[in-house]
Coordinates of C-alpha atoms in Angstrom, one line a residue:
M1 CA 3.3 28.0 -32.1
S2 CA 6.0 31.7 -32.1
G3 CA 8.8 31.4 -30.2
E4 CA 7.1 34.3 -27.8
S5 CA 4.2 31.6 -27.0
A6 CA 5.9 28.3 -26.4
M7 CA 8.2 30.1 -23.4
I8 CA 4.5 31.7 -21.7
A9 CA 3.2 27.7 -22.0
A10 CA 7.2 27.2 -20.3
A11 CA 6.8 28.7 -17.8
P12 CA 3.8 27.4 -15.2
A13 CA 6.2 24.3 -14.5
P14 CA 9.1 26.3 -13.3
A15 CA 6.9 28.1 -11.5
R16 CA 5.3 24.7 -9.5
K17 CA 8.0 23.1 -9.0
R18 CA 9.7 26.3 -6.9
R19 CA 6.1 26.0 -4.5
F20 CA 6.5 22.7 -4.2
K21 CA 10.2 23.0 -2.9
L22 CA 8.7 26.2 -0.3
G23 CA 6.3 24.0 0.2
I24 CA 7.8 21.1 2.0
W25 CA 9.4 23.1 4.1
P26 CA 7.2 23.4 6.4
F27 CA 6.5 19.5 6.6
V28 CA 10.7 19.3 7.2
A29 CA 9.9 21.5 9.9
I30 CA 7.5 18.7 11.5
F31 CA 9.2 15.6 11.0
A32 CA 12.0 17.2 12.5
A33 CA 10.1 18.1 15.5
F34 CA 9.3 14.5 15.8
V35 CA 12.7 13.6 15.8
I36 CA 13.6 16.1 18.4
I37 CA 10.6 15.0 20.9
A38 CA 11.7 10.9 20.5
I39 CA 15.6 12.0 21.0
F40 CA 14.6 14.1 24.3
A41 CA 11.7 12.3 25.5
P42 CA 12.4 12.3 28.7
L43 CA 12.8 16.2 28.9
I44 CA 10.2 16.5 27.3
A45 CA 7.9 14.8 28.5
P46 CA 5.9 16.5 31.5
E47 CA 5.3 13.5 33.4
S48 CA 5.9 9.8 33.6
P49 CA 4.2 7.6 30.6
N50 CA 3.5 5.3 33.3
A51 CA 2.8 6.5 36.1
Q52 CA -1.3 5.5 36.6
N53 CA -4.2 7.5 38.8
L54 CA -6.8 5.7 38.7
L55 CA -8.2 9.1 40.6
G56 CA -7.7 11.0 37.1
R57 CA -8.9 8.8 34.6
L58 CA -10.7 9.5 31.2
K59 CA -10.4 13.6 32.0
P60 CA -10.6 15.8 29.5
P61 CA -7.9 18.1 28.0
G62 CA -6.5 21.0 30.6
T63 CA -8.0 19.3 33.6
E64 CA -6.5 18.3 36.3
S65 CA -6.0 15.9 39.1
R66 CA -4.5 15.6 42.2
G67 CA -2.0 17.7 41.2
V68 CA -1.4 16.7 37.2
L69 CA -2.4 18.8 34.6
Y70 CA -3.4 16.9 31.6
L71 CA -2.6 19.3 28.5
L72 CA -4.0 16.4 26.3
G73 CA -5.8 14.4 28.4
S74 CA -5.6 11.1 30.4
D75 CA -6.2 7.6 29.4
E76 CA -8.6 4.0 31.2
L77 CA -6.0 3.6 33.8
G78 CA -5.3 7.7 33.8
R79 CA -1.9 8.0 32.0
D80 CA -0.9 11.4 30.5
L81 CA -2.0 11.6 27.2
L82 CA 0.5 14.0 26.1
S83 CA 3.4 12.2 27.3
R84 CA 3.1 8.2 26.2
I85 CA 2.7 10.2 22.9
I86 CA 5.8 11.7 23.0
Y87 CA 7.5 8.5 24.6
G88 CA 5.3 6.9 21.2
A89 CA 7.2 9.0 19.0
R90 CA 10.2 7.3 20.0
I91 CA 9.1 4.3 19.4
S92 CA 7.9 4.9 15.9
L93 CA 11.0 6.4 14.8
S94 CA 13.0 3.9 16.7
V95 CA 11.4 0.8 14.6
A96 CA 11.5 3.1 11.2
I97 CA 14.3 3.9 11.2
L98 CA 16.4 0.5 12.8
S99 CA 13.5 -1.8 9.6
V100 CA 15.1 0.9 7.0
V101 CA 18.7 0.7 8.2
I102 CA 18.8 -3.5 8.2
S103 CA 16.2 -4.3 5.2
S104 CA 18.2 -1.1 2.8
I105 CA 21.3 -3.0 3.7
V106 CA 20.9 -6.4 2.9
G107 CA 18.1 -5.8 0.2
T108 CA 21.0 -3.0 -1.0
V109 CA 23.9 -5.7 -0.8
L110 CA 22.2 -8.7 -2.4
G111 CA 20.3 -6.8 -5.2
M112 CA 24.2 -5.2 -6.5
A113 CA 25.0 -8.8 -6.0
A114 CA 22.4 -10.3 -8.9
G115 CA 23.5 -7.5 -10.7
L116 CA 26.8 -8.0 -11.2
F117 CA 27.8 -11.3 -11.2
R118 CA 24.1 -12.6 -13.3
G119 CA 24.4 -16.6 -13.4
W120 CA 23.3 -19.0 -10.5
V121 CA 24.0 -15.6 -7.8
E122 CA 21.2 -14.0 -10.1
M123 CA 18.3 -16.4 -10.0
I124 CA 18.5 -17.6 -7.2
V125 CA 18.3 -14.1 -5.2
M126 CA 15.7 -12.7 -8.0
R127 CA 13.6 -15.7 -7.5
I128 CA 13.8 -15.4 -3.6
V129 CA 13.2 -11.3 -3.8
D130 CA 9.5 -12.7 -6.9
I131 CA 8.3 -15.2 -3.3
F132 CA 8.8 -12.5 -0.6
L133 CA 6.3 -9.9 -2.9
S134 CA 3.8 -12.7 -3.7
V135 CA 2.7 -12.6 -0.7
P136 CA 1.2 -9.7 0.9
A137 CA 4.1 -7.5 3.1
V138 CA 0.9 -6.8 6.1
L139 CA 0.3 -10.5 6.0
L140 CA 3.4 -11.7 6.0
A141 CA 4.4 -9.4 8.7
I142 CA 1.3 -10.8 11.1
I143 CA 2.4 -14.2 10.7
T144 CA 5.9 -13.6 11.5
V145 CA 5.3 -11.8 14.4
A146 CA 2.9 -14.3 15.6
V147 CA 5.7 -17.3 15.1
L148 CA 8.4 -14.8 16.6
G149 CA 5.9 -13.2 19.2
P150 CA 5.3 -9.6 19.5
G151 CA 8.3 -7.7 21.2
F152 CA 10.5 -3.9 20.1
V153 CA 13.0 -6.3 18.9
N154 CA 11.0 -8.7 16.6
V155 CA 9.2 -6.5 15.8
V156 CA 12.1 -4.7 14.1
I157 CA 13.4 -8.3 12.4
V158 CA 10.3 -8.9 11.4
L159 CA 9.7 -5.3 9.1
A160 CA 13.7 -6.0 7.8
L161 CA 12.0 -9.1 6.9
T162 CA 9.1 -8.6 5.3
R163 CA 11.2 -4.8 3.1
W164 CA 13.6 -6.2 1.7
P165 CA 13.5 -7.8 -1.7
R166 CA 11.7 -3.9 -2.7
Y167 CA 16.0 -2.3 -2.1
A168 CA 16.7 -5.7 -4.1
R169 CA 14.7 -4.9 -6.7
V170 CA 16.1 -1.6 -7.4
A171 CA 19.5 -2.2 -6.8
Y172 CA 19.2 -4.8 -9.2
G173 CA 18.0 -2.6 -12.2
Q174 CA 20.3 0.0 -11.0
T175 CA 23.3 -2.5 -11.3
L176 CA 22.1 -3.3 -14.4
S177 CA 22.3 -0.4 -15.7
V178 CA 25.6 1.0 -14.6
A179 CA 27.7 -2.3 -14.7
N180 CA 27.9 -2.1 -18.7
M181 CA 29.7 1.5 -17.9
P182 CA 33.3 1.8 -19.4
Y183 CA 34.7 3.3 -15.8
V184 CA 32.8 -0.6 -14.3
R185 CA 34.7 -2.9 -16.3
I186 CA 38.2 -0.8 -16.3
A187 CA 38.4 -1.3 -13.1
R188 CA 37.2 -4.5 -13.5
F189 CA 39.7 -5.9 -16.2
M190 CA 42.4 -4.3 -13.9
G191 CA 42.1 -6.4 -11.2
A192 CA 39.9 -4.5 -8.9
S193 CA 37.8 -7.0 -6.2
P194 CA 34.0 -7.5 -6.6
L195 CA 33.7 -6.1 -3.2
R196 CA 35.7 -2.3 -4.0
V197 CA 33.6 -2.3 -8.2
L198 CA 30.1 -2.9 -5.5
F199 CA 31.2 -0.3 -3.3
L200 CA 33.3 1.9 -4.8
H201 CA 32.1 2.2 -8.4
I202 CA 28.3 0.6 -7.8
L203 CA 26.9 2.3 -5.0
P204 CA 27.9 5.7 -5.0
N205 CA 26.1 6.2 -8.8
I206 CA 22.6 4.3 -7.6
I207 CA 22.8 5.7 -4.0
G208 CA 20.3 8.4 -5.6
P209 CA 17.0 5.8 -5.6
L210 CA 18.2 3.6 -2.9
T211 CA 17.7 6.7 -1.1
V212 CA 14.3 7.8 -2.1
V213 CA 13.1 3.7 -1.4
A214 CA 14.3 4.3 1.9
T215 CA 12.5 7.6 2.4
L216 CA 9.1 5.9 1.3
E217 CA 9.4 3.5 3.2
F218 CA 10.3 5.5 6.3
G219 CA 6.6 5.9 6.5
L220 CA 5.7 2.8 5.4
M221 CA 7.2 1.3 8.5
V222 CA 5.1 3.7 11.0
L223 CA 2.6 2.5 9.7
F224 CA 3.4 -1.5 10.0
E225 CA 4.4 -0.8 13.8
A226 CA 1.2 0.9 14.9
G227 CA -1.0 -1.8 12.7
L228 CA 0.8 -4.2 14.3
S229 CA 0.8 -2.8 18.2
F230 CA -3.0 -1.4 16.9
L231 CA -3.5 -5.6 16.5
G232 CA -1.8 -6.7 20.0
L233 CA 1.3 -7.8 18.2
G234 CA 3.9 -5.1 18.2
V235 CA 5.8 -3.2 20.6
Q236 CA 4.0 -4.6 24.1
P237 CA 2.0 -2.6 27.6
P238 CA 2.7 -0.8 29.1
T239 CA 5.1 0.8 26.9
A240 CA 3.8 3.7 24.8
S241 CA 2.9 3.3 20.8
W242 CA 0.6 4.9 19.6
G243 CA -0.8 2.0 17.8
A244 CA -1.8 0.5 21.0
M245 CA -3.6 3.4 22.3
L246 CA -5.3 3.8 18.8
S247 CA -6.7 0.4 19.9
V248 CA -7.4 1.4 23.4
G249 CA -9.2 4.8 22.2
R250 CA -11.4 2.6 20.2
N251 CA -13.4 1.4 22.8
Y252 CA -13.7 5.5 25.1
I253 CA -14.2 7.1 21.6
A254 CA -18.1 7.9 22.8
N255 CA -16.8 9.4 25.9
A256 CA -12.8 9.9 25.8
F257 CA -12.0 10.7 22.3
W258 CA -9.1 12.5 22.8
I259 CA -7.0 8.9 23.2
A260 CA -7.7 7.9 19.6
T261 CA -7.6 11.4 18.2
F262 CA -4.6 12.9 18.7
P263 CA -2.5 9.9 18.9
G264 CA -3.7 9.3 15.4
I265 CA -3.4 13.0 14.2
C266 CA 0.3 12.5 15.5
L267 CA 0.3 9.1 12.9
F268 CA -1.0 11.1 10.0
L269 CA 1.2 14.5 10.2
L270 CA 4.3 12.0 10.8
I271 CA 3.7 9.7 7.7
L272 CA 2.8 12.4 5.5
S273 CA 5.1 14.6 5.8
V274 CA 7.8 11.4 5.9
N275 CA 5.5 10.6 2.1
L276 CA 6.3 14.3 1.2
I277 CA 9.6 14.5 1.8
G278 CA 9.9 11.0 -0.3
D279 CA 8.4 12.5 -3.0
A280 CA 10.6 15.8 -3.1
L281 CA 13.3 13.6 -2.9
R282 CA 12.5 11.7 -5.7
D283 CA 11.7 15.3 -8.2
R284 CA 15.3 15.7 -6.5
L285 CA 17.3 12.5 -7.6
D286 CA 15.2 11.1 -10.8
P287 CA 16.8 12.9 -14.0
K288 CA 13.6 11.9 -15.9
S289 CA 11.2 15.5 -14.1
R290 CA 14.1 17.5 -14.3

Protein backbone atom coordinates (compact mmCIF):
# COMPACT_ATOMS: atom_id res chain seq x y z
CA MET A 1 0.00 0.00 0.00
CA SER A 2 1.36 3.42 -0.96
CA GLY A 3 1.90 6.22 1.54
CA GLU A 4 -1.04 8.21 0.12
CA SER A 5 -3.39 5.22 0.43
CA ALA A 6 -2.27 4.65 4.01
CA MET A 7 -3.08 8.25 4.88
CA ILE A 8 -6.54 7.94 3.34
CA ALA A 9 -7.22 4.70 5.28
CA ALA A 10 -6.10 6.24 8.54
CA ALA A 11 -8.18 9.39 8.13
CA PRO A 12 -11.60 8.11 9.33
CA ALA A 13 -10.38 7.19 12.85
CA PRO A 14 -9.56 10.77 13.97
CA ALA A 15 -12.75 11.94 12.29
CA ARG A 16 -14.77 9.42 14.27
CA LYS A 17 -12.97 10.51 17.43
CA ARG A 18 -13.79 14.16 16.77
CA ARG A 19 -17.43 13.33 16.10
CA PHE A 20 -17.58 11.34 19.32
CA LYS A 21 -16.08 14.19 21.30
CA LEU A 22 -18.57 16.64 19.84
CA GLY A 23 -21.44 14.22 20.38
CA ILE A 24 -20.76 13.80 24.08
CA TRP A 25 -21.52 17.42 24.99
CA PRO A 26 -25.34 17.10 24.86
CA PHE A 27 -25.09 14.32 27.43
CA VAL A 28 -22.77 16.44 29.58
CA ALA A 29 -25.46 19.14 29.42
CA ILE A 30 -28.14 16.60 30.42
CA PHE A 31 -26.10 15.45 33.40
CA ALA A 32 -25.38 19.05 34.42
CA ALA A 33 -29.10 19.83 34.17
CA PHE A 34 -29.93 16.96 36.55
CA VAL A 35 -27.29 18.19 39.00
CA ILE A 36 -28.65 21.75 38.91
CA ILE A 37 -32.21 20.49 39.33
CA ALA A 38 -31.17 18.38 42.34
CA ILE A 39 -29.28 21.24 44.00
CA PHE A 40 -32.00 23.85 43.51
CA ALA A 41 -34.98 21.52 43.90
CA PRO A 42 -36.79 23.70 46.49
CA LEU A 43 -36.57 26.68 44.12
CA ILE A 44 -37.50 24.80 40.93
CA ALA A 45 -40.28 22.49 42.11
CA PRO A 46 -43.69 24.15 41.55
CA GLU A 47 -45.30 22.35 44.51
CA SER A 48 -44.33 20.48 47.64
CA PRO A 49 -43.47 16.88 46.66
CA ASN A 50 -45.56 15.47 49.51
CA ALA A 51 -48.59 17.79 49.27
CA GLN A 52 -51.66 15.61 48.66
CA ASN A 53 -54.80 16.56 46.75
CA LEU A 54 -57.16 13.61 46.68
CA LEU A 55 -59.57 15.45 44.40
CA GLY A 56 -56.76 15.77 41.87
CA ARG A 57 -55.50 12.20 41.94
CA LEU A 58 -54.44 10.53 38.69
CA LYS A 59 -54.83 13.70 36.65
CA PRO A 60 -53.19 13.55 33.20
CA PRO A 61 -50.39 15.97 32.25
CA GLY A 62 -51.45 19.56 31.68
CA THR A 63 -54.62 19.45 33.79
CA GLU A 64 -55.52 21.63 36.78
CA SER A 65 -57.26 20.82 40.04
CA ARG A 66 -57.96 23.14 42.98
CA GLY A 67 -55.57 25.76 41.66
CA VAL A 68 -52.69 23.31 41.05
CA LEU A 69 -51.43 22.85 37.49
CA TYR A 70 -50.07 19.34 36.98
CA LEU A 71 -47.59 19.77 34.13
CA LEU A 72 -46.62 16.08 34.20
CA GLY A 73 -49.78 14.81 35.84
CA SER A 74 -50.47 13.67 39.40
CA ASP A 75 -50.02 10.37 41.22
CA GLU A 76 -52.43 8.18 43.14
CA LEU A 77 -52.53 10.64 46.05
CA GLY A 78 -52.87 13.78 43.97
CA ARG A 79 -49.23 14.81 44.41
CA ASP A 80 -47.55 16.80 41.67
CA LEU A 81 -45.46 14.36 39.64
CA LEU A 82 -43.07 17.02 38.33
CA SER A 83 -42.18 18.13 41.86
CA ARG A 84 -41.62 14.55 42.97
CA ILE A 85 -39.39 13.86 39.96
CA ILE A 86 -37.32 16.96 40.77
CA TYR A 87 -36.87 15.89 44.39
CA GLY A 88 -36.27 12.30 43.26
CA ALA A 89 -33.26 13.54 41.28
CA ARG A 90 -31.83 14.86 44.54
CA ILE A 91 -32.18 11.43 46.18
CA SER A 92 -30.67 9.51 43.24
CA LEU A 93 -27.68 11.83 42.84
CA SER A 94 -27.05 12.08 46.60
CA VAL A 95 -27.02 8.31 47.04
CA ALA A 96 -24.81 7.83 43.98
CA ILE A 97 -22.28 10.51 44.96
CA LEU A 98 -21.95 9.40 48.58
CA SER A 99 -21.71 5.70 47.74
CA VAL A 100 -19.13 6.31 45.00
CA VAL A 101 -17.01 8.54 47.26
CA ILE A 102 -17.04 6.07 50.16
CA SER A 103 -16.47 2.95 48.05
CA SER A 104 -13.73 4.60 45.98
CA ILE A 105 -11.82 5.78 49.06
CA VAL A 106 -12.04 2.42 50.83
CA GLY A 107 -11.28 0.35 47.73
CA THR A 108 -8.44 2.58 46.52
CA VAL A 109 -6.65 2.66 49.88
CA LEU A 110 -6.92 -1.10 50.37
CA GLY A 111 -5.92 -1.86 46.79
CA MET A 112 -2.87 0.42 46.91
CA ALA A 113 -1.81 -1.04 50.26
CA ALA A 114 -2.07 -4.57 48.88
CA GLY A 115 -0.04 -3.67 45.80
CA LEU A 116 2.69 -1.83 47.72
CA PHE A 117 3.22 -4.00 50.78
CA ARG A 118 2.44 -7.38 49.18
CA GLY A 119 2.83 -10.40 51.51
CA TRP A 120 0.11 -11.01 54.06
CA VAL A 121 -1.54 -7.64 53.37
CA GLU A 122 -1.98 -8.56 49.73
CA MET A 123 -3.27 -12.02 50.58
CA ILE A 124 -5.90 -10.80 53.09
CA VAL A 125 -7.16 -7.86 51.04
CA MET A 126 -7.38 -9.69 47.74
CA ARG A 127 -9.05 -12.75 49.26
CA ILE A 128 -11.72 -10.49 50.77
CA VAL A 129 -12.12 -8.87 47.36
CA ASP A 130 -12.55 -12.30 45.77
CA ILE A 131 -15.23 -13.22 48.33
CA PHE A 132 -17.21 -10.03 47.67
CA LEU A 133 -16.92 -10.39 43.91
CA SER A 134 -18.08 -14.00 44.03
CA VAL A 135 -21.53 -12.88 45.24
CA PRO A 136 -23.80 -11.00 42.80
CA ALA A 137 -23.79 -7.32 43.78
CA VAL A 138 -27.58 -6.95 43.59
CA LEU A 139 -28.16 -10.03 45.75
CA LEU A 140 -25.58 -8.86 48.30
CA ALA A 141 -27.19 -5.41 48.41
CA ILE A 142 -30.68 -6.85 48.91
CA ILE A 143 -29.52 -9.15 51.71
CA THR A 144 -27.60 -6.38 53.46
CA VAL A 145 -30.50 -3.90 53.26
CA ALA A 146 -32.86 -6.59 54.55
CA VAL A 147 -30.59 -6.99 57.59
CA LEU A 148 -29.83 -3.30 58.24
CA GLY A 149 -33.25 -2.03 57.25
CA PRO A 150 -34.27 0.42 54.51
CA GLY A 151 -33.48 4.11 54.58
CA PHE A 152 -31.23 6.71 52.96
CA VAL A 153 -28.16 6.14 55.16
CA ASN A 154 -28.40 2.36 55.00
CA VAL A 155 -28.71 2.40 51.20
CA VAL A 156 -25.52 4.47 50.93
CA ILE A 157 -23.69 2.11 53.29
CA VAL A 158 -24.91 -0.97 51.44
CA LEU A 159 -23.95 0.32 47.99
CA ALA A 160 -20.51 1.41 49.23
CA LEU A 161 -20.03 -1.95 50.93
CA THR A 162 -20.88 -3.94 47.80
CA ARG A 163 -18.88 -1.89 45.26
CA TRP A 164 -15.51 -1.12 46.91
CA PRO A 165 -13.88 -4.36 45.62
CA ARG A 166 -13.91 -3.08 42.04
CA TYR A 167 -11.84 -0.05 43.02
CA ALA A 168 -9.55 -2.29 45.04
CA ARG A 169 -8.94 -4.53 42.02
CA VAL A 170 -8.08 -1.60 39.76
CA ALA A 171 -5.94 0.15 42.38
CA TYR A 172 -4.11 -3.10 43.14
CA GLY A 173 -3.27 -3.79 39.50
CA GLN A 174 -2.21 -0.21 38.81
CA THR A 175 -0.09 -0.08 41.98
CA LEU A 176 1.76 -3.24 40.97
CA SER A 177 2.77 -1.58 37.71
CA VAL A 178 3.86 1.65 39.41
CA ALA A 179 5.46 0.34 42.62
CA ASN A 180 8.67 -0.74 40.85
CA MET A 181 9.17 2.51 38.98
CA PRO A 182 12.51 4.21 39.70
CA TYR A 183 10.98 7.26 41.39
CA VAL A 184 8.98 5.07 43.80
CA ARG A 185 12.01 2.92 44.64
CA ILE A 186 14.14 6.01 45.19
CA ALA A 187 11.51 7.55 47.46
CA ARG A 188 11.36 4.40 49.57
CA PHE A 189 15.17 4.11 49.62
CA MET A 190 15.43 7.68 50.92
CA GLY A 191 13.16 6.85 53.84
CA ALA A 192 9.78 8.16 52.66
CA SER A 193 6.93 6.84 54.80
CA PRO A 194 4.48 4.36 53.26
CA LEU A 195 1.69 6.94 53.41
CA ARG A 196 3.84 9.46 51.55
CA VAL A 197 4.71 6.91 48.90
CA LEU A 198 1.08 5.87 48.48
CA PHE A 199 -0.51 9.29 48.27
CA LEU A 200 2.25 11.43 46.75
CA HIS A 201 3.98 9.03 44.37
CA ILE A 202 1.52 6.25 43.49
CA LEU A 203 -1.98 7.75 43.70
CA PRO A 204 -1.36 10.64 41.24
CA ASN A 205 -0.18 8.11 38.65
CA ILE A 206 -3.18 5.79 38.95
CA ILE A 207 -5.94 8.37 39.41
CA GLY A 208 -6.92 8.21 35.71
CA PRO A 209 -8.20 4.61 35.65
CA LEU A 210 -9.84 5.09 39.05
CA THR A 211 -11.67 8.15 37.77
CA VAL A 212 -13.03 6.15 34.85
CA VAL A 213 -14.22 3.40 37.20
CA ALA A 214 -15.89 5.95 39.48
CA THR A 215 -17.70 7.54 36.54
CA LEU A 216 -19.04 4.23 35.30
CA GLU A 217 -19.94 3.14 38.83
CA PHE A 218 -21.92 6.35 39.33
CA GLY A 219 -24.54 5.28 36.80
CA LEU A 220 -24.65 1.83 38.35
CA MET A 221 -25.28 3.34 41.79
CA VAL A 222 -28.21 5.33 40.41
CA LEU A 223 -29.62 2.12 38.95
CA PHE A 224 -29.06 0.15 42.17
CA GLU A 225 -30.76 2.84 44.27
CA ALA A 226 -33.74 2.84 41.94
CA GLY A 227 -33.87 -0.96 42.03
CA LEU A 228 -33.81 -1.10 45.83
CA SER A 229 -36.48 1.60 46.08
CA PHE A 230 -38.56 -0.28 43.50
CA LEU A 231 -38.44 -3.33 45.78
CA GLY A 232 -39.32 -1.26 48.84
CA LEU A 233 -35.82 -1.60 50.34
CA GLY A 234 -34.52 1.86 49.50
CA VAL A 235 -35.59 5.33 50.54
CA GLN A 236 -38.97 5.04 52.21
CA PRO A 237 -42.21 6.93 51.45
CA PRO A 238 -43.23 9.69 51.44
CA THR A 239 -39.72 10.69 50.32
CA ALA A 240 -39.69 11.01 46.53
CA SER A 241 -37.63 8.39 44.71
CA TRP A 242 -37.67 7.46 41.04
CA GLY A 243 -37.59 3.75 41.85
CA ALA A 244 -40.54 4.04 44.25
CA MET A 245 -42.49 6.01 41.65
CA LEU A 246 -41.86 3.27 39.10
CA SER A 247 -43.06 0.69 41.60
CA VAL A 248 -46.30 2.59 42.21
CA GLY A 249 -46.75 3.47 38.54
CA ARG A 250 -46.82 -0.14 37.40
CA ASN A 251 -50.17 -0.53 39.21
CA TYR A 252 -51.67 2.32 37.18
CA ILE A 253 -49.97 1.75 33.83
CA ALA A 254 -53.30 1.21 32.07
CA ASN A 255 -55.04 4.44 33.12
CA ALA A 256 -52.17 6.66 34.40
CA PHE A 257 -49.10 5.79 32.35
CA TRP A 258 -47.35 9.05 33.24
CA ILE A 259 -46.62 7.95 36.83
CA ALA A 260 -44.10 5.38 35.62
CA THR A 261 -43.18 6.85 32.23
CA PHE A 262 -41.65 10.18 33.23
CA PRO A 263 -39.50 8.86 36.13
CA GLY A 264 -38.37 6.04 33.83
CA ILE A 265 -37.32 8.52 31.14
CA CYS A 266 -35.36 10.57 33.68
CA LEU A 267 -33.66 7.45 35.00
CA PHE A 268 -32.77 6.38 31.46
CA LEU A 269 -31.35 9.80 30.50
CA LEU A 270 -29.28 10.15 33.68
CA ILE A 271 -27.72 6.69 33.45
CA LEU A 272 -27.13 7.01 29.70
CA SER A 273 -25.42 10.40 30.06
CA VAL A 274 -23.18 9.20 32.90
CA ASN A 275 -22.17 6.05 31.03
CA LEU A 276 -21.33 7.97 27.85
CA ILE A 277 -19.30 10.49 29.85
CA GLY A 278 -17.46 7.56 31.43
CA ASP A 279 -16.72 6.09 28.00
CA ALA A 280 -15.39 9.46 26.84
CA LEU A 281 -13.17 9.72 29.90
CA ARG A 282 -11.85 6.23 29.30
CA ASP A 283 -10.94 7.12 25.72
CA ARG A 284 -9.32 10.30 26.97
CA LEU A 285 -7.34 8.79 29.86
CA ASP A 286 -6.44 5.40 28.40
CA PRO A 287 -3.19 5.71 26.42
CA LYS A 288 -4.00 2.56 24.44
CA SER A 289 -7.02 4.22 22.84
CA ARG A 290 -5.02 7.13 21.44
